[in-house]
PDB file of C-alpha atoms in Angstrom:
ATOM      1  CA  ALA A  11       0.442  -0.126   0.236  1.00  0.00           C
ATOM      2  CA  THR A  12       1.504   3.561  -1.095  1.00  0.00           C
ATOM      3  CA  ARG A  13       1.136   6.150   1.499  1.00  0.00           C
ATOM      4  CA  ASP A  14      -0.650   9.683  -0.791  1.00  0.00           C
ATOM      5  CA  ASP A  15       1.873  12.432  -0.075  1.00  0.00           C
ATOM      6  CA  GLY A  16       1.138  14.876  -2.886  1.00  0.00           C
ATOM      7  CA  SER A  17       4.408  13.725  -4.894  1.00  0.00           C
ATOM      8  CA  GLU A  18       5.291  13.807  -8.252  1.00  0.00           C
ATOM      9  CA  ALA A  19       6.624   9.720  -8.184  1.00  0.00           C
ATOM     10  CA  HIS A  20       3.098   9.188  -6.231  1.00  0.00           C
ATOM     11  CA  GLN A  21       1.150  10.939  -9.075  1.00  0.00           C
ATOM     12  CA  ARG A  22       3.556   8.954 -11.770  1.00  0.00           C
ATOM     13  CA  GLN A  23       2.175   5.624  -9.812  1.00  0.00           C
ATOM     14  CA  ARG A  24      -1.120   6.839  -9.824  1.00  0.00           C
ATOM     15  CA  TYR A  25      -1.863   7.389 -13.585  1.00  0.00           C
ATOM     16  CA  GLN A  26       0.753   5.416 -14.163  1.00  0.00           C
ATOM     17  CA  LEU A  27       3.054   7.651 -16.872  1.00  0.00           C
ATOM     18  CA  GLY A  28       5.556   7.297 -18.171  1.00  0.00           C
ATOM     19  CA  THR A  29       9.037   9.179 -17.421  1.00  0.00           C
ATOM     20  CA  GLY A  30       8.919  13.288 -18.133  1.00  0.00           C
ATOM     21  CA  ASP A  31      10.168  13.188 -21.482  1.00  0.00           C
ATOM     22  CA  ASN A  32       7.350  10.629 -22.956  1.00  0.00           C
ATOM     23  CA  TRP A  33       5.199  13.306 -21.678  1.00  0.00           C
ATOM     24  CA  ARG A  34       7.438  15.510 -24.176  1.00  0.00           C
ATOM     25  CA  ARG A  35       7.119  14.225 -27.783  1.00  0.00           C
ATOM     26  CA  GLN A  36       3.637  13.421 -26.506  1.00  0.00           C
ATOM     27  CA  ASP A  37       3.269  17.357 -26.362  1.00  0.00           C
ATOM     28  CA  TYR A  38       3.293  17.281 -30.542  1.00  0.00           C
ATOM     29  CA  ASP A  39       0.327  15.048 -30.789  1.00  0.00           C
ATOM     30  CA  ASP A  40      -2.074  16.655 -28.418  1.00  0.00           C
ATOM     31  CA  ALA A  41      -3.059  18.815 -31.302  1.00  0.00           C
ATOM     32  CA  LYS A  42      -4.671  15.504 -33.491  1.00  0.00           C
ATOM     33  CA  GLU A  43      -6.058  13.751 -29.675  1.00  0.00           C
ATOM     34  CA  TRP A  44      -9.681  13.786 -29.633  1.00  0.00           C
ATOM     35  CA  VAL A  45     -11.133  15.997 -26.286  1.00  0.00           C
ATOM     36  CA  PRO A  46     -14.591  16.382 -25.992  1.00  0.00           C
ATOM     37  CA  ASP A  47     -16.295  19.627 -26.535  1.00  0.00           C
ATOM     38  CA  TRP A  48     -19.931  20.705 -25.260  1.00  0.00           C
ATOM     39  CA  ASP A  49     -22.545  23.668 -25.354  1.00  0.00           C
ATOM     40  CA  GLY A  50     -23.947  22.657 -22.771  1.00  0.00           C
ATOM     41  CA  LYS A  51     -27.939  21.918 -24.703  1.00  0.00           C
ATOM     42  CA  SER A  52     -27.157  19.770 -27.659  1.00  0.00           C
ATOM     43  CA  GLU A  53     -26.576  17.129 -25.032  1.00  0.00           C
ATOM     44  CA  PRO A  54     -27.364  15.997 -21.051  1.00  0.00           C
ATOM     45  CA  LEU A  55     -24.789  16.560 -18.838  1.00  0.00           C
ATOM     46  CA  LYS A  56     -24.494  13.025 -17.712  1.00  0.00           C
ATOM     47  CA  THR A  57     -23.726  12.001 -21.667  1.00  0.00           C
ATOM     48  CA  TYR A  58     -21.347  14.889 -21.245  1.00  0.00           C
ATOM     49  CA  ARG A  59     -19.759  13.542 -17.778  1.00  0.00           C
ATOM     50  CA  ARG A  60     -19.381  10.601 -19.570  1.00  0.00           C
ATOM     51  CA  ARG A  61     -17.934  10.812 -23.089  1.00  0.00           C
ATOM     52  CA  VAL A  62     -14.810  13.402 -20.121  1.00  0.00           C
ATOM     53  CA  GLU A  63     -14.527  10.183 -18.773  1.00  0.00           C
ATOM     54  CA  LEU A  64     -13.452   7.939 -22.094  1.00  0.00           C
ATOM     55  CA  TYR A  65     -11.457  11.135 -22.767  1.00  0.00           C
ATOM     56  CA  VAL A  66      -9.412  10.789 -18.982  1.00  0.00           C
ATOM     57  CA  GLN A  67      -9.318   6.550 -19.554  1.00  0.00           C
ATOM     58  CA  THR A  68      -7.858   7.627 -22.647  1.00  0.00           C
ATOM     59  CA  SER A  69      -5.916  10.242 -23.210  1.00  0.00           C
ATOM     60  CA  SER A  70      -2.735  10.511 -23.814  1.00  0.00           C
ATOM     61  CA  THR A  71      -2.348  14.083 -23.030  1.00  0.00           C
ATOM     62  CA  HIS A  72      -0.493  14.578 -19.391  1.00  0.00           C
ATOM     63  CA  PRO A  73      -3.334  15.154 -16.718  1.00  0.00           C
ATOM     64  CA  ARG A  74      -2.191  18.783 -15.340  1.00  0.00           C
ATOM     65  CA  ARG A  75      -2.819  19.659 -18.879  1.00  0.00           C
ATOM     66  CA  ARG A  76      -6.139  17.472 -19.242  1.00  0.00           C
ATOM     67  CA  GLY A  77      -8.688  20.388 -17.724  1.00  0.00           C
ATOM     68  CA  GLY A  78      -7.808  22.956 -19.227  1.00  0.00           C
ATOM     69  CA  LYS A  79      -7.777  21.312 -22.815  1.00  0.00           C
ATOM     70  CA  LEU A  80     -10.978  20.500 -21.477  1.00  0.00           C
ATOM     71  CA  LEU A  81     -11.706  23.481 -20.677  1.00  0.00           C
ATOM     72  CA  GLN A  82     -11.012  25.265 -24.174  1.00  0.00           C
ATOM     73  CA  ARG A  83     -13.567  23.130 -25.984  1.00  0.00           C
ATOM     74  CA  LEU A  84     -17.050  24.605 -24.331  1.00  0.00           C
ATOM     75  CA  LYS A  85     -18.637  25.669 -27.105  1.00  0.00           C
ATOM     76  CA  GLY A  86     -21.468  28.791 -26.903  1.00  0.00           C
ATOM     77  CA  GLU A  87     -23.522  28.854 -23.283  1.00  0.00           C
ATOM     78  CA  ALA A  88     -21.196  26.428 -21.989  1.00  0.00           C
ATOM     79  CA  PHE A  89     -18.086  28.381 -22.907  1.00  0.00           C
ATOM     80  CA  GLU A  90     -20.112  31.690 -21.282  1.00  0.00           C
ATOM     81  CA  LYS A  91     -20.808  29.956 -17.706  1.00  0.00           C
ATOM     82  CA  CYS A  92     -17.400  28.927 -16.910  1.00  0.00           C
ATOM     83  CA  SER A  93     -16.531  32.213 -18.034  1.00  0.00           C
ATOM     84  CA  GLY A  94     -16.254  32.757 -14.643  1.00  0.00           C
ATOM     85  CA  LEU A  95     -13.086  29.726 -14.368  1.00  0.00           C
ATOM     86  CA  ASP A  96      -9.322  30.949 -13.689  1.00  0.00           C
ATOM     87  CA  ALA A  97      -7.829  28.049 -15.805  1.00  0.00           C
ATOM     88  CA  THR A  98      -4.543  27.956 -14.254  1.00  0.00           C
ATOM     89  CA  THR A  99      -6.678  26.179 -11.672  1.00  0.00           C
ATOM     90  CA  LEU A 100      -7.016  23.791 -14.118  1.00  0.00           C
ATOM     91  CA  GLN A 101      -3.177  22.719 -13.606  1.00  0.00           C
ATOM     92  CA  GLY A 102      -3.053  19.932 -11.564  1.00  0.00           C
ATOM     93  CA  TRP A 103      -3.852  16.635 -11.275  1.00  0.00           C
ATOM     94  CA  ASP A 104      -7.325  16.869  -9.924  1.00  0.00           C
ATOM     95  CA  GLY A 105      -7.273  19.377 -13.157  1.00  0.00           C
ATOM     96  CA  VAL A 106      -9.920  17.083 -14.568  1.00  0.00           C
ATOM     97  CA  ASP A 107     -12.355  17.503 -11.318  1.00  0.00           C
ATOM     98  CA  ARG A 108     -12.228  20.847 -11.057  1.00  0.00           C
ATOM     99  CA  PHE A 109     -13.461  21.543 -13.933  1.00  0.00           C
ATOM    100  CA  MET A 110     -16.735  18.850 -13.716  1.00  0.00           C
ATOM    101  CA  GLU A 111     -16.915  19.914 -10.559  1.00  0.00           C
ATOM    102  CA  TYR A 112     -17.237  23.764 -11.267  1.00  0.00           C
ATOM    103  CA  VAL A 113     -19.155  22.602 -15.129  1.00  0.00           C
ATOM    104  CA  SER A 114     -21.717  20.712 -12.431  1.00  0.00           C
ATOM    105  CA  SER A 115     -22.370  23.906  -9.185  1.00  0.00           C
ATOM    106  CA  LYS A 116     -23.638  25.387 -12.812  1.00  0.00           C
ATOM    107  CA  TYR A 117     -25.467  22.874 -14.285  1.00  0.00           C
ATOM    108  CA  GLU A 118     -26.942  20.018 -12.140  1.00  0.00           C
ATOM    109  CA  PRO A 119     -29.543  22.731 -10.706  1.00  0.00           C
ATOM    110  CA  PHE A 120     -30.709  22.982 -14.485  1.00  0.00           C
ATOM    111  CA  GLU A 121     -30.782  19.089 -14.652  1.00  0.00           C
ATOM    112  CA  ALA A 122     -31.923  18.382 -12.085  1.00  0.00           C
ATOM    113  CA  VAL A 123     -35.660  20.297 -12.675  1.00  0.00           C
ATOM    114  CA  ARG A 124     -35.379  18.780 -16.053  1.00  0.00           C
ATOM    115  CA  VAL A 125     -35.045  15.313 -15.339  1.00  0.00           C
ATOM    116  CA  GLY A 126     -37.905  16.421 -12.915  1.00  0.00           C
ATOM    117  CA  LYS A 127     -40.242  17.303 -15.035  1.00  0.00           C
ATOM    118  CA  LEU A 128     -39.529  14.381 -17.687  1.00  0.00           C
ATOM    119  CA  CYS A 129     -40.341  11.960 -15.227  1.00  0.00           C
ATOM    120  CA  ASP A 130     -43.406  13.635 -14.257  1.00  0.00           C
ATOM    121  CA  ASP A 131     -44.441  14.391 -18.267  1.00  0.00           C
ATOM    122  CA  PHE A 132     -43.402  10.259 -18.401  1.00  0.00           C
ATOM    123  CA  ARG A 133     -46.036   9.562 -14.748  1.00  0.00           C
ATOM    124  CA  VAL A 134     -48.567  11.314 -16.935  1.00  0.00           C
ATOM    125  CA  LEU A 135     -48.896   9.623 -19.971  1.00  0.00           C
ATOM    126  CA  HIS A 136     -51.484   7.681 -20.656  1.00  0.00           C
ATOM    127  CA  ARG A 137     -53.691   7.078 -24.338  1.00  0.00           C
ATOM    128  CA  GLN A 138     -55.611  10.476 -25.628  1.00  0.00           C
ATOM    129  CA  PRO A 139     -59.572  10.103 -25.878  1.00  0.00           C
ATOM    130  CA  GLY A 140     -59.506   8.588 -30.358  1.00  0.00           C
ATOM    131  CA  GLU A 141     -56.129   7.755 -29.986  1.00  0.00           C
ATOM    132  CA  GLU A 142     -55.096   5.429 -31.613  1.00  0.00           C
ATOM    133  CA  ILE A 143     -52.993   2.644 -29.842  1.00  0.00           C
ATOM    134  CA  SER A 144     -49.944   2.600 -32.009  1.00  0.00           C
ATOM    135  CA  ASP A 145     -49.639   6.615 -31.472  1.00  0.00           C
ATOM    136  CA  PHE A 146     -49.727   6.163 -28.071  1.00  0.00           C
ATOM    137  CA  ASP A 147     -47.087   3.435 -28.365  1.00  0.00           C
ATOM    138  CA  THR A 148     -44.943   5.609 -30.153  1.00  0.00           C
ATOM    139  CA  ARG A 149     -45.207   8.476 -28.314  1.00  0.00           C
ATOM    140  CA  PHE A 150     -44.819   5.964 -24.636  1.00  0.00           C
ATOM    141  CA  GLU A 151     -41.919   4.947 -26.529  1.00  0.00           C
ATOM    142  CA  LYS A 152     -39.822   7.980 -26.823  1.00  0.00           C
ATOM    143  CA  HIS A 153     -40.954   9.478 -24.198  1.00  0.00           C
ATOM    144  CA  HIS A 154     -39.375   6.398 -22.695  1.00  0.00           C
ATOM    145  CA  LYS A 155     -36.571   6.652 -24.044  1.00  0.00           C
ATOM    146  CA  GLU A 156     -35.945  10.482 -22.595  1.00  0.00           C
ATOM    147  CA  VAL A 157     -36.256   9.085 -19.404  1.00  0.00           C
ATOM    148  CA  VAL A 158     -34.314   6.294 -19.282  1.00  0.00           C
ATOM    149  CA  HIS A 159     -31.595   8.345 -21.086  1.00  0.00           C
ATOM    150  CA  ALA A 160     -32.261  11.158 -18.561  1.00  0.00           C
ATOM    151  CA  ILE A 161     -31.779   8.844 -14.877  1.00  0.00           C
ATOM    152  CA  GLY A 162     -31.338   5.304 -16.516  1.00  0.00           C
ATOM    153  CA  PRO A 163     -33.292   2.051 -16.769  1.00  0.00           C
ATOM    154  CA  LEU A 164     -35.068   1.372 -13.400  1.00  0.00           C
ATOM    155  CA  ASN A 165     -34.673  -2.282 -11.862  1.00  0.00           C
ATOM    156  CA  LYS A 166     -38.514  -4.248 -12.345  1.00  0.00           C
ATOM    157  CA  TYR A 167     -38.981  -3.477  -8.211  1.00  0.00           C
ATOM    158  CA  GLN A 168     -38.406   0.599  -9.222  1.00  0.00           C
ATOM    159  CA  LEU A 169     -41.436  -0.407 -11.719  1.00  0.00           C
ATOM    160  CA  ALA A 170     -43.387  -2.463  -9.183  1.00  0.00           C
ATOM    161  CA  ASN A 171     -43.539   0.058  -5.869  1.00  0.00           C
ATOM    162  CA  ASP A 172     -44.498   3.096  -8.671  1.00  0.00           C
ATOM    163  CA  SER A 173     -48.119   4.654  -7.816  1.00  0.00           C
TER     164      SER A 173
END
């Protein structure tokens, strides 16, 4: 068991890093590397968070530079909402965590309202008088997919106890 003393050696072990020379060589490839972008509207925060996790797991960019790269890739509303975030605070081993905490603080309250509205709309969903069964089924499937995408699948016990 190793102790987290914050040292460079510990961080290299934690992130399974090579020597400094490896990172210098990889810096040239950073421009070609995929970094997720987000505008704050086109997809839910949950989806963006997952894409950031994939980026972190597959990135050859030095961990101390990843937070700044993510900040650079924000667009539109997301970029504006994060204008108060100082990029220098992201230049550490925990830069991605700090970045995601800041983004979450700006978007999670809105995300909770959006998810709540989706769930409320789904809960009161019913077949309208005169509506064809196939039309209702199509509408039901659309709403169901949106809810599952927002909160994940429900297990049979959650469905049975939902009243």
